[in-house]
XYZ file of C-alpha atoms in Angstrom:
581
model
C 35.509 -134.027 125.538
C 34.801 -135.404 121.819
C 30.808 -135.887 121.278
C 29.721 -138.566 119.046
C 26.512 -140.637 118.153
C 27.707 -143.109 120.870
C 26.023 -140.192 123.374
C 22.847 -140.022 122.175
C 19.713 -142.475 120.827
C 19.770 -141.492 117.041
C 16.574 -140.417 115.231
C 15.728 -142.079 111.941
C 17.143 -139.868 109.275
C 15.286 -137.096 107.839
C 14.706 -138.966 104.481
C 12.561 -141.645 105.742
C 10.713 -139.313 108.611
C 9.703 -137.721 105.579
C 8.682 -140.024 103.912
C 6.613 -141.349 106.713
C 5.517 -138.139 107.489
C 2.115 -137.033 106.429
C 1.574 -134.186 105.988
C -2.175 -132.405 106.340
C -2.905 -130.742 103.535
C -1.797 -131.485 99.659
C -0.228 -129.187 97.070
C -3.021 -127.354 94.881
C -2.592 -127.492 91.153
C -1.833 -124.089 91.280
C 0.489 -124.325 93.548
C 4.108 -122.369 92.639
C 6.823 -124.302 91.987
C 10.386 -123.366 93.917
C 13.274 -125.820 93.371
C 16.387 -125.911 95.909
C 18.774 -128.125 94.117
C 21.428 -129.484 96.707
C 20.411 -131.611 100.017
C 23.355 -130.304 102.440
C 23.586 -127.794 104.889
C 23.209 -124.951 102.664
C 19.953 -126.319 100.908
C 18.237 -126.599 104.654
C 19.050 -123.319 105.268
C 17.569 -122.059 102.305
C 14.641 -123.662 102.927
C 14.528 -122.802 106.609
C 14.410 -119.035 105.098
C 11.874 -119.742 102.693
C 9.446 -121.082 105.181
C 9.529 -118.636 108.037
C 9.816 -115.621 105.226
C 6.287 -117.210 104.005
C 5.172 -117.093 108.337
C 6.153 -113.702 108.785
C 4.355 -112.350 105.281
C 1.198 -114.559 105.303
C 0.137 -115.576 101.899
C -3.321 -117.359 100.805
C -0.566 -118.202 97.488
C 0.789 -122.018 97.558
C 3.833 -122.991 97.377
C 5.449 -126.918 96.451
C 8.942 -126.900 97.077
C 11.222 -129.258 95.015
C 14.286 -130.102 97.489
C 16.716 -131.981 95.110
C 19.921 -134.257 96.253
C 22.169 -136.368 94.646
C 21.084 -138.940 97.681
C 19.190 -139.346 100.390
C 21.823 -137.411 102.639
C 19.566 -134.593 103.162
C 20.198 -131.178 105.045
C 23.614 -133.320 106.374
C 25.338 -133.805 102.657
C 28.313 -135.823 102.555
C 30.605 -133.735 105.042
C 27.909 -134.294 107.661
C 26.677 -137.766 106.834
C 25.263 -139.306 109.549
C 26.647 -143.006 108.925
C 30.376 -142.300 108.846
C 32.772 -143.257 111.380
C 32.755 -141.536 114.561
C 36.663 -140.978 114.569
C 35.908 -138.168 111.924
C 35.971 -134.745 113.383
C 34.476 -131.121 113.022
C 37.647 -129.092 113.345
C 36.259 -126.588 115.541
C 34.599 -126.412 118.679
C 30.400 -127.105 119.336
C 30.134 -123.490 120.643
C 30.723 -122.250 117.348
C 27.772 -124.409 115.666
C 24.116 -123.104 115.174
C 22.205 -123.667 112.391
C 19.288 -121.410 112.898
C 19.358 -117.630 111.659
C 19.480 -114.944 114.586
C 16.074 -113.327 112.307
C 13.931 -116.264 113.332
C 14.425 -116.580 116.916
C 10.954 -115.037 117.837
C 9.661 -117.734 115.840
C 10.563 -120.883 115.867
C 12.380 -123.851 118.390
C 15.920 -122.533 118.317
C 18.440 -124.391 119.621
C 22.629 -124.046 119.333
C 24.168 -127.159 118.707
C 25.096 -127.321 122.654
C 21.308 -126.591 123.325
C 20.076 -129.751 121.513
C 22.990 -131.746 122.642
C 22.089 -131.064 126.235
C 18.124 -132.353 125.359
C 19.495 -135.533 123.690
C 22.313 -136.795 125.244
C 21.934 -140.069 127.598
C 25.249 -139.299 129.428
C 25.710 -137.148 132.751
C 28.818 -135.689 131.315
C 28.039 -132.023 131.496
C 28.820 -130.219 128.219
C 31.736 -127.582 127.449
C 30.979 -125.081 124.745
C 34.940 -126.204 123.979
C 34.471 -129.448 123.488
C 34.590 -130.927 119.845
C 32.043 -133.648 118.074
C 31.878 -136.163 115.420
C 30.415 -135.041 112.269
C 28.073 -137.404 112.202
C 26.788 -136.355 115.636
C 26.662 -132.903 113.933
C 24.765 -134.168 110.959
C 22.113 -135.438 113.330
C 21.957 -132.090 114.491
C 21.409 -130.429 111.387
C 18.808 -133.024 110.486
C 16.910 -132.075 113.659
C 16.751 -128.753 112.412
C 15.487 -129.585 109.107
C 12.890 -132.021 110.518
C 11.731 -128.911 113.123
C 11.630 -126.458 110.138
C 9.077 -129.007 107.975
C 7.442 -130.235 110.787
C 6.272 -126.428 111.736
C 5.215 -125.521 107.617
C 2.590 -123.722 106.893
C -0.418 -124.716 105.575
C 0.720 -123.400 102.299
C 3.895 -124.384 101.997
C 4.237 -128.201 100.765
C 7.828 -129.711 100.319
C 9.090 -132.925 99.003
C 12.815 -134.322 98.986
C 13.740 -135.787 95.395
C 17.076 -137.739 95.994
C 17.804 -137.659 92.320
C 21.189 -135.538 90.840
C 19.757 -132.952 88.675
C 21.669 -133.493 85.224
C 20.331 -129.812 83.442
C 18.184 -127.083 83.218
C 16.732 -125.229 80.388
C 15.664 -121.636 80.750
C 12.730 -119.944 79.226
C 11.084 -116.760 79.834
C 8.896 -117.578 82.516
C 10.269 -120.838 83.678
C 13.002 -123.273 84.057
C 12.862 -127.212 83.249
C 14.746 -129.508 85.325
C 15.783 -132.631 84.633
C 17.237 -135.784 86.098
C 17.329 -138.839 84.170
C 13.508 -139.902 84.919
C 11.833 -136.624 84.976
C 11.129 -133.315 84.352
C 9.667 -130.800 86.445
C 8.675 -126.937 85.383
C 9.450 -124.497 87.928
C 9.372 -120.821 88.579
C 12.609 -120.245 90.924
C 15.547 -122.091 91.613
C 18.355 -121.766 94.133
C 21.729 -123.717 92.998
C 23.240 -125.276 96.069
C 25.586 -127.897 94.485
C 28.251 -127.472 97.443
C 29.802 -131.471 96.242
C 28.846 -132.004 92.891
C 32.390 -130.977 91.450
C 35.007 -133.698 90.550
C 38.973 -133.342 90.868
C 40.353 -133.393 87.450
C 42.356 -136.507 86.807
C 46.782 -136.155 87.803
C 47.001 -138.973 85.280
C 45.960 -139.289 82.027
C 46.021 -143.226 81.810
C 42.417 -144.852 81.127
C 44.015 -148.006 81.910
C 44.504 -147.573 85.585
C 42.326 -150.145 87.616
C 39.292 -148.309 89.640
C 40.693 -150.219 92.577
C 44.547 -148.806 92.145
C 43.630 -145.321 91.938
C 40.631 -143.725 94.143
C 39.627 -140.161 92.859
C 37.261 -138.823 95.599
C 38.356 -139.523 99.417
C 34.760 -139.585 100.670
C 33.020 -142.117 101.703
C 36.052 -143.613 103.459
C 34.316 -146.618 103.424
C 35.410 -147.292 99.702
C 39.181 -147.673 101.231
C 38.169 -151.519 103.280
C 39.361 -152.877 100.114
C 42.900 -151.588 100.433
C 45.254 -154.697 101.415
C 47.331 -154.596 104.517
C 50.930 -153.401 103.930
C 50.219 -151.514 100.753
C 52.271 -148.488 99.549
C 49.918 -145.514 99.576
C 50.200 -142.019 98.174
C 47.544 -139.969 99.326
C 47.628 -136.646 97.267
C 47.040 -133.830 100.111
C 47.856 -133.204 103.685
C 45.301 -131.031 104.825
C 41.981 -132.600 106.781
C 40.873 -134.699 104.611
C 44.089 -136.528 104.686
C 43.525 -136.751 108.314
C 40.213 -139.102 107.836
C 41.621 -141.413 105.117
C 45.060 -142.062 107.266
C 42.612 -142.720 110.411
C 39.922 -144.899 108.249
C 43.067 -147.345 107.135
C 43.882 -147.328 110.581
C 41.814 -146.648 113.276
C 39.214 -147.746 111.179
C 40.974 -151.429 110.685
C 40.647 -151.649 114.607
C 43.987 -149.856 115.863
C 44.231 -148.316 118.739
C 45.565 -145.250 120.099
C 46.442 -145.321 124.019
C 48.591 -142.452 125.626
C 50.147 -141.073 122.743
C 50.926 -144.606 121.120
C 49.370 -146.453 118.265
C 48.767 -150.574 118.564
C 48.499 -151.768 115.325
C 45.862 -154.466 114.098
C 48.088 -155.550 111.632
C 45.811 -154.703 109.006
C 47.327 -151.138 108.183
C 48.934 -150.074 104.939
C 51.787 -148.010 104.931
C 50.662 -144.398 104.114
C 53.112 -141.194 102.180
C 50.682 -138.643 102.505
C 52.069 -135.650 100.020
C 51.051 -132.467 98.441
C 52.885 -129.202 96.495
C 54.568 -128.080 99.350
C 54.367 -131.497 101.810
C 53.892 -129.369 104.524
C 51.033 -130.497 107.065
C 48.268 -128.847 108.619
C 48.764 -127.246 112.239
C 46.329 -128.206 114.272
C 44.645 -125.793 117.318
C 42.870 -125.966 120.183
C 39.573 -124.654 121.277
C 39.172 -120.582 120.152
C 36.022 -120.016 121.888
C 37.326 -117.520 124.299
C 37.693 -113.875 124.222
C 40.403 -112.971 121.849
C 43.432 -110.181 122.061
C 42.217 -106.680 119.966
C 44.225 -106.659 116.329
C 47.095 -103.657 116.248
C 46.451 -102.624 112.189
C 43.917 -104.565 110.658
C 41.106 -102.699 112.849
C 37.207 -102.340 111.769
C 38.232 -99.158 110.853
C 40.921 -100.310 108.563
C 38.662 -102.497 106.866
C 35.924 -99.807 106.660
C 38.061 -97.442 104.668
C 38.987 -100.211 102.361
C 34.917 -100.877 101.842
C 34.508 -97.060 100.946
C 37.221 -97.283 98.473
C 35.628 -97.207 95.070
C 38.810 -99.072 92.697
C 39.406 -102.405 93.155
C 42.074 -103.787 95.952
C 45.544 -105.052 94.976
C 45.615 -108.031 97.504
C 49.299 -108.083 97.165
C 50.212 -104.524 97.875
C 47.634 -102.940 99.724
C 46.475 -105.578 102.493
C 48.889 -108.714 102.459
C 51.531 -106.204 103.514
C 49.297 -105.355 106.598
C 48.422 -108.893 107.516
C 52.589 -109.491 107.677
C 53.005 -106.891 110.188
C 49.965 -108.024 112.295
C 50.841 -111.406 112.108
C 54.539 -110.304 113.245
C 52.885 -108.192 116.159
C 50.880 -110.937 117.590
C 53.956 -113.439 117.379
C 55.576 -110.797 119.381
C 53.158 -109.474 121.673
C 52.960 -113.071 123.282
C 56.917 -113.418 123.010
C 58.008 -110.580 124.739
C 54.683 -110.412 126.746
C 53.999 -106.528 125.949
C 50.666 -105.118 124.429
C 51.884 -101.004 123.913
C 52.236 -101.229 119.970
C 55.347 -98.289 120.108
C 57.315 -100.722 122.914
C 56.373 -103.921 120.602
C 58.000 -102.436 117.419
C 60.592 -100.847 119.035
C 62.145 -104.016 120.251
C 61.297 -106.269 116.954
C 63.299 -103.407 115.703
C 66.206 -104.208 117.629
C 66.176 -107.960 116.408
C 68.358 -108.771 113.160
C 65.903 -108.805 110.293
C 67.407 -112.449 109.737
C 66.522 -114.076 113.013
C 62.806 -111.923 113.119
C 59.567 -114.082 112.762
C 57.998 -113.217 109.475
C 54.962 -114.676 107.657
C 57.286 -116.600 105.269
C 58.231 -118.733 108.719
C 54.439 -119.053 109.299
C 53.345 -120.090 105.880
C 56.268 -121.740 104.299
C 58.222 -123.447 106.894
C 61.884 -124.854 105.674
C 61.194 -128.895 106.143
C 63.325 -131.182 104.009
C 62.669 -134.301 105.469
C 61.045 -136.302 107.212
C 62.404 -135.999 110.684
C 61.953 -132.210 110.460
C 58.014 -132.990 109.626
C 57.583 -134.945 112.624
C 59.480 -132.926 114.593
C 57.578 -129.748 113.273
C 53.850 -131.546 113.940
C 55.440 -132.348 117.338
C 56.113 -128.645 118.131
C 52.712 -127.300 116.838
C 50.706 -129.766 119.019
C 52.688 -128.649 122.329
C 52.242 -124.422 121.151
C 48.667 -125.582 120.443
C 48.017 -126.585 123.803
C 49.487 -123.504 125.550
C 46.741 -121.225 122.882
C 47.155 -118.068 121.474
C 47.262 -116.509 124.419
C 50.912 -117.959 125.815
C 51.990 -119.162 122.557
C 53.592 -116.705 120.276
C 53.024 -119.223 117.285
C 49.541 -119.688 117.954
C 48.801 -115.713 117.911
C 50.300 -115.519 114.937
C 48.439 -118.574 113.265
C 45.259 -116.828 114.767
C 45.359 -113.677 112.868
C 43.259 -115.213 109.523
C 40.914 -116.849 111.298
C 39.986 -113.331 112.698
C 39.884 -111.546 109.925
C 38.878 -113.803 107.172
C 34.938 -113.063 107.502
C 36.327 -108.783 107.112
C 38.467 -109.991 103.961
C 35.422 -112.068 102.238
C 33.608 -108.889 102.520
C 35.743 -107.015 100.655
C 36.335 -109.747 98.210
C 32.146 -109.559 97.324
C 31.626 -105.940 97.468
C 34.612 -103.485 96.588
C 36.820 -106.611 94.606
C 40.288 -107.686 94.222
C 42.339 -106.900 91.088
C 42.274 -109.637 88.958
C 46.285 -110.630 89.667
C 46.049 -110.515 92.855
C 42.716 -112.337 93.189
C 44.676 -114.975 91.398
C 47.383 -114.885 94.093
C 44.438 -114.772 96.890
C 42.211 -117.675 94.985
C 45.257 -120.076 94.125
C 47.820 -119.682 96.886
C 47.109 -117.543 99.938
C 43.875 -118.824 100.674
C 45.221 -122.767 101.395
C 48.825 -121.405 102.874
C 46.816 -119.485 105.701
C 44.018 -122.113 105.856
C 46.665 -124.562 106.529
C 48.059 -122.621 109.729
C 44.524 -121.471 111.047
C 41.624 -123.623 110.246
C 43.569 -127.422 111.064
C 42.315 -130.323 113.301
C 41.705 -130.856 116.784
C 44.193 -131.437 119.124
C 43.288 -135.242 119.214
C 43.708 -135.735 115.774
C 46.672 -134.258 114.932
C 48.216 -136.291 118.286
C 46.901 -139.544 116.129
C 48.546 -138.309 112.993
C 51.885 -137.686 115.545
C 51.615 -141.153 116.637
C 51.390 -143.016 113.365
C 54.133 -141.320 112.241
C 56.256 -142.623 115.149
C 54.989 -145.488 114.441
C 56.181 -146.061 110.747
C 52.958 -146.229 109.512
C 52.608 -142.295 108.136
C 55.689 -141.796 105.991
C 56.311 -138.203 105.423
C 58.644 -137.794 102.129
C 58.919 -134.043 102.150
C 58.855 -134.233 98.050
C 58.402 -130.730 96.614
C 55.820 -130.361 93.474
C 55.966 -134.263 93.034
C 55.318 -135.512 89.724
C 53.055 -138.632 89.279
C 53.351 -141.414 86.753
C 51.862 -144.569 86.268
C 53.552 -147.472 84.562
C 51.252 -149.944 83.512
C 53.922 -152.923 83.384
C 54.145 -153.143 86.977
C 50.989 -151.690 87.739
C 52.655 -149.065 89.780
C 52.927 -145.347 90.328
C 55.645 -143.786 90.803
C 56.401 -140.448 92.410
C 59.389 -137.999 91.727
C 60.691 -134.493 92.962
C 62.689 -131.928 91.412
C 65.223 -132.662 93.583
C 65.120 -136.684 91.778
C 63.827 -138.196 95.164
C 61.555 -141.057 93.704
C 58.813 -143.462 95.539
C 56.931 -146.134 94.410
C 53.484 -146.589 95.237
C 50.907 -149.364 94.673
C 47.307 -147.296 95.454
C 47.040 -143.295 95.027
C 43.931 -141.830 96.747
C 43.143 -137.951 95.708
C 42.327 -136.438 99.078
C 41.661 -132.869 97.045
C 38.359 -131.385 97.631
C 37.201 -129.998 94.613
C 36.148 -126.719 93.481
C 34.330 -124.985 90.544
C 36.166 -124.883 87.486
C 34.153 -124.515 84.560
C 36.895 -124.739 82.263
C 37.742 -128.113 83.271
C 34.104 -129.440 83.049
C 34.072 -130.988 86.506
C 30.750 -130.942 87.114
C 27.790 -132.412 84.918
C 25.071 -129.872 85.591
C 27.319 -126.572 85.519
C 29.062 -128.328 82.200
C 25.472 -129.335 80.452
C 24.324 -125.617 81.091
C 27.845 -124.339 79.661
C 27.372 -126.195 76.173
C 23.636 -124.882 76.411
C 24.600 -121.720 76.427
C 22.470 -120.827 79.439
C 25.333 -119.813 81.697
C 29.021 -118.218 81.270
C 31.671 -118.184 83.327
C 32.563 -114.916 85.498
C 36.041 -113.083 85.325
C 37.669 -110.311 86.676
C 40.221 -108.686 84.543
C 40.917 -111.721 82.502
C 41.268 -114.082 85.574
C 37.964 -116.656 85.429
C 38.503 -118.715 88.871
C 35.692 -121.273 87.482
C 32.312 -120.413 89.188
C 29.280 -119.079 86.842
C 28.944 -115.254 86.614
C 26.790 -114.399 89.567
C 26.108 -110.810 90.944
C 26.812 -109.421 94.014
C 23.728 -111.096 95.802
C 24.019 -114.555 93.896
C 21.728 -113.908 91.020
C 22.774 -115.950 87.728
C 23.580 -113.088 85.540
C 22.099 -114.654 82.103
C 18.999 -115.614 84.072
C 17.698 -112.126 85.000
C 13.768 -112.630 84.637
C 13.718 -115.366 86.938
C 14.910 -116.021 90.519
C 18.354 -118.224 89.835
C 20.726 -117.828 92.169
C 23.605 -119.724 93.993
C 24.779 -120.478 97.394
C 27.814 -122.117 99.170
C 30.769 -123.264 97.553
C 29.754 -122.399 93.670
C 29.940 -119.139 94.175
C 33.722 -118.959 95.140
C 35.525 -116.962 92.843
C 32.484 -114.060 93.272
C 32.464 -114.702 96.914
C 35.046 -116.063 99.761
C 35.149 -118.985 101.898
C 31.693 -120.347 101.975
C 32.895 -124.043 102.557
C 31.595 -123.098 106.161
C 27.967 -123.559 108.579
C 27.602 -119.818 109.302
C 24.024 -118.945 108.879
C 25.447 -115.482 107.804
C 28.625 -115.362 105.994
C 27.353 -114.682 102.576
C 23.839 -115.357 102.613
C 22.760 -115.198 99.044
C 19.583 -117.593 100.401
C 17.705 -114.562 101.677
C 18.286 -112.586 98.319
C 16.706 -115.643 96.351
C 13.460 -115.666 99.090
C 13.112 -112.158 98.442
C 13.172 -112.123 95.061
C 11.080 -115.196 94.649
C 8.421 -113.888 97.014
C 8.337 -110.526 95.512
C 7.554 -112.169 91.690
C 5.205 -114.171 93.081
């Protein structure tokens, strides 16, 4: 079952309920000032903290928090938003989602995603903790909780939502200044949640190309309506977020998708999604169950590596290790044997040519596009058996169960600075491609636009882009001299910190100021300011300025995510701030 808004009677957005909200007591001039800059997910949990640290250590102290957005998207941000299309996925199922932290459960209204979804819906459909949703449904979920958390403050505790980007702050001794374009505010600690405020830097170089020709952010898919049927277009990427833009210039122009086959509307482009390698995303099916014990990569394993005191060469010391597990689990559903000593003993037996290695996992040979489809054909049909009868599913499954161990390491004992590199720039998308893809559902659409001519997969490898500005084209060419023509490009990237390419206005203004510098490990910088180990901006020290979420990658791993606990810098910055004040 996919959830969506359809199921329930919406509430008005958290926005305007605050805004029409009042609240019973005002701010005193006094008051301490606390600014959470970035509306999303990771903002509302930071203020969730905030609040119910100020209920558990009652204060007579006052407190105005600033809660700053770019809109008026608040605690949902743009990968939640609850006005996009319904066709758009979470790619993992509801049982996983809770947005309240396991501290608070004695006091406050806790309720899992399932839990709410149970009080709200107006169907009798009875709810599977393997089921998927919308992310809009999702978003209205996370704006319930944000609603719940201000609608329970304390007396003391005042907050108001500013949908205004924040373009800089200036640091002083006892206070920072931040600024939008209309105002200033002076505030004693801020927490730097700016998840989507990064751009992708440009592919090509031309100032000339019209706005309309080449699209540089994929979100909102709205901003696609104004593509014209039957138009060539590239979109650069073939991960999820290629996944909405193919289904917004399709499903979204009012196709349909009935057993397995897509009916066009005629209003369809024709789409040649690509990316570095051109190999798509596998998709997978509900992991919600228990799952098989790991042979090598044990808690124990990872405990010794946490008591080592040098850092870690990713390359030689654990990618080694995730190769042989990933073999094992391949071959513990193959053969159907769990003894370790049987399992090696008969991989040993098989020519080292024909065994399954992670090169087969993470850089399947495809060189065109029959072999694509034929490949995304495959994974769907191993993707409903699961990991547990499908020996290319247990292998796919091994990152996703030991990522949260390996961003653990990452933050506290460290990666050399080569192999971080390796980790940062390669490894991380190759095994996010094969472990953290689509629904089911989706990936059957993508399958069935494909058949139907409408997703053309080119297979180019390390494409070069050029625009010619005669014929108002772009043009796309391999090493191997396979060329395409394309009328529209759309940059389906989602974009990450990189200081050094100044992709984001705040981070950039604070660069030039001085007031931040970028972190590096052994002459690698992967673009994020220099944070320590609990989030704290390092030229900042006599004030509470820390980050959380996606700017602190490079420091920290894999925080593009809705776990309340995976790196939780948050409660560092409520300490801190509570303590100075």
């Amino acid at each position: 079952m996919i959830w969506t808004t359809e199921h329930i009677t919406p509430e008005p957005d958290l926005y305007s309920y605050v805004q029409a909200r009042k609240p019973e007591t005002s701010p005193t001039p006094e008051s301490r000032m606390i600014a959470i800059m970035g509306g999303g997910p990771k903002g509302m949990y930071a203020l969730n903290h905030f609040v119910n640290q100020t209920r558990l250590d009652p204060t007579t102290k006052h407190y105005q928090v600033l809660w700053f957005n770019q809109d008026e998207r608040f605690a949902c941000g743009p990968n939640y938003d609850i006005h996009q299309p319904n066709y758009l996925l979470i790619n993992y199922c509801i049982g996983h989602v809770h947005a309240f932290h396991p501290a608070y459960r004695d006091i406050e209204n806790q309720r899992s995603f399932v839990d709410w979804l149970t009080a709200v819906k107006i169907v009798d459909t009875v709810i599977e903790p393997t089921d998927f949703a919308s992310r809009a449904l999702v978003g209205h979920y996370l704006q319930w909780v944000a609603a719940e958390t201000i609608r329970n403050l304390p007396s003391n505790v005042h907050v108001e939502l500013i949908p205004r980007p924040v373009i800089t702050m200036t640091y002083k001794d006892t206070q920072v200044a931040i600024e939008t374009k209309t105002k200033t505010w002076e505030v004693d600690s801020v927490l730097l949640t700016t998840g989507h405020c990064y751009q992708n830097s440009p592919l090509i170089e031309h100032t000339e190309i019209p706005t309309a020709m080449y699209k540089r952010a994929p979100y909102p898919v709205s901003q696609f309506a104004t593509i014209p049927p039957q138009a060539q277009v590239g979109i650069i990427g073939i991960g999820l977020t290629f996944i909405d833009i193919a289904l917004a210039l399709t499903e979204g122009r009012g196709g349909t998708f009935e057993q397995g086959t897509y009916h066009r509307s005629g209003k369809e482009p024709v789409i040649y999604p690509f990316s570095r390698s051109s190999l798509p995303i596998l998709c997978r099916g509900a992991q919600y169950q228990e799952q098989r014990p790991l042979y090598i990569l044990t808690e124990s394993q990872f405990k010794k590596w946490m008591r080592q005191s040098a850092k870690i060469d990713f390359l030689k010391e654990i990618l080694p290790l995730i190769e042989e597990e990933v073999q094992l689990a391949y071959y513990t559903v193959a053969f159907d044997v769990t003894d370790l000593e049987t399992i090696r003993n008969m991989i040993a037996h098989i020519p080292v040519s024909e065994r399954f290695m992670l090169n087969n996992l993470l850089r399947p040979a495809l060189n065109n596009e029959e072999e694509i489809i034929q490949y995304i054909r495959t994974n769907i049909d191993e993707a409903y058996k699961g990991e547990e009868k499908s020996p290319l599913m247990a292998a796919a499954a091994v990152w996703s169960r030991i990522c949260s161990q390996i961003a653990e390491v990452y933050r506290t004992v460290g990666f050399t600075g080569a192999s971080q590199q390796q980790l940062d720039q390669y490894y991380f998308s190759a095994f996010n491609r094969v472990s953290y893809g689509p629904p089911i559902a989706n990936m059957e659409k993508i399958y069935a636009l494909a058949k139907a001519g409408i997703l053309r997969f080119m297979a180019f490898q390390n494409p070069v882009i050029s625009w010619h500005s005669d014929e108002q084209l772009f043009s796309l060419r391999d090493a191997n001299g396979k060329e395409k023509q394309l009328d529209i490009l759309i940059d389906a990237r989602i974009a990450r910190p990189a200081l050094e390419k100044r992709n984001a206005v705040l981070y950039d203004n604070l660069l030039q100021k001085g007031s931040i510098h970028a972190y590096e490990n052994e002459g690698y910088s992967p673009g994020s300011l220099s944070i320590d180990k609990r989030g704290k901006c390092t030229t900042m020290e006599s004030l509470p300025v820390y980050c959380y979420g996606s700017n602190t990658e490079g420091v920290f791993f894999d925080n593009d995510t809705l776990s309340r606990t995976k790196n939780d810098t948050a409660c560092y910055w409520v300490q801190e701030t509570l303590r100075q004040m």
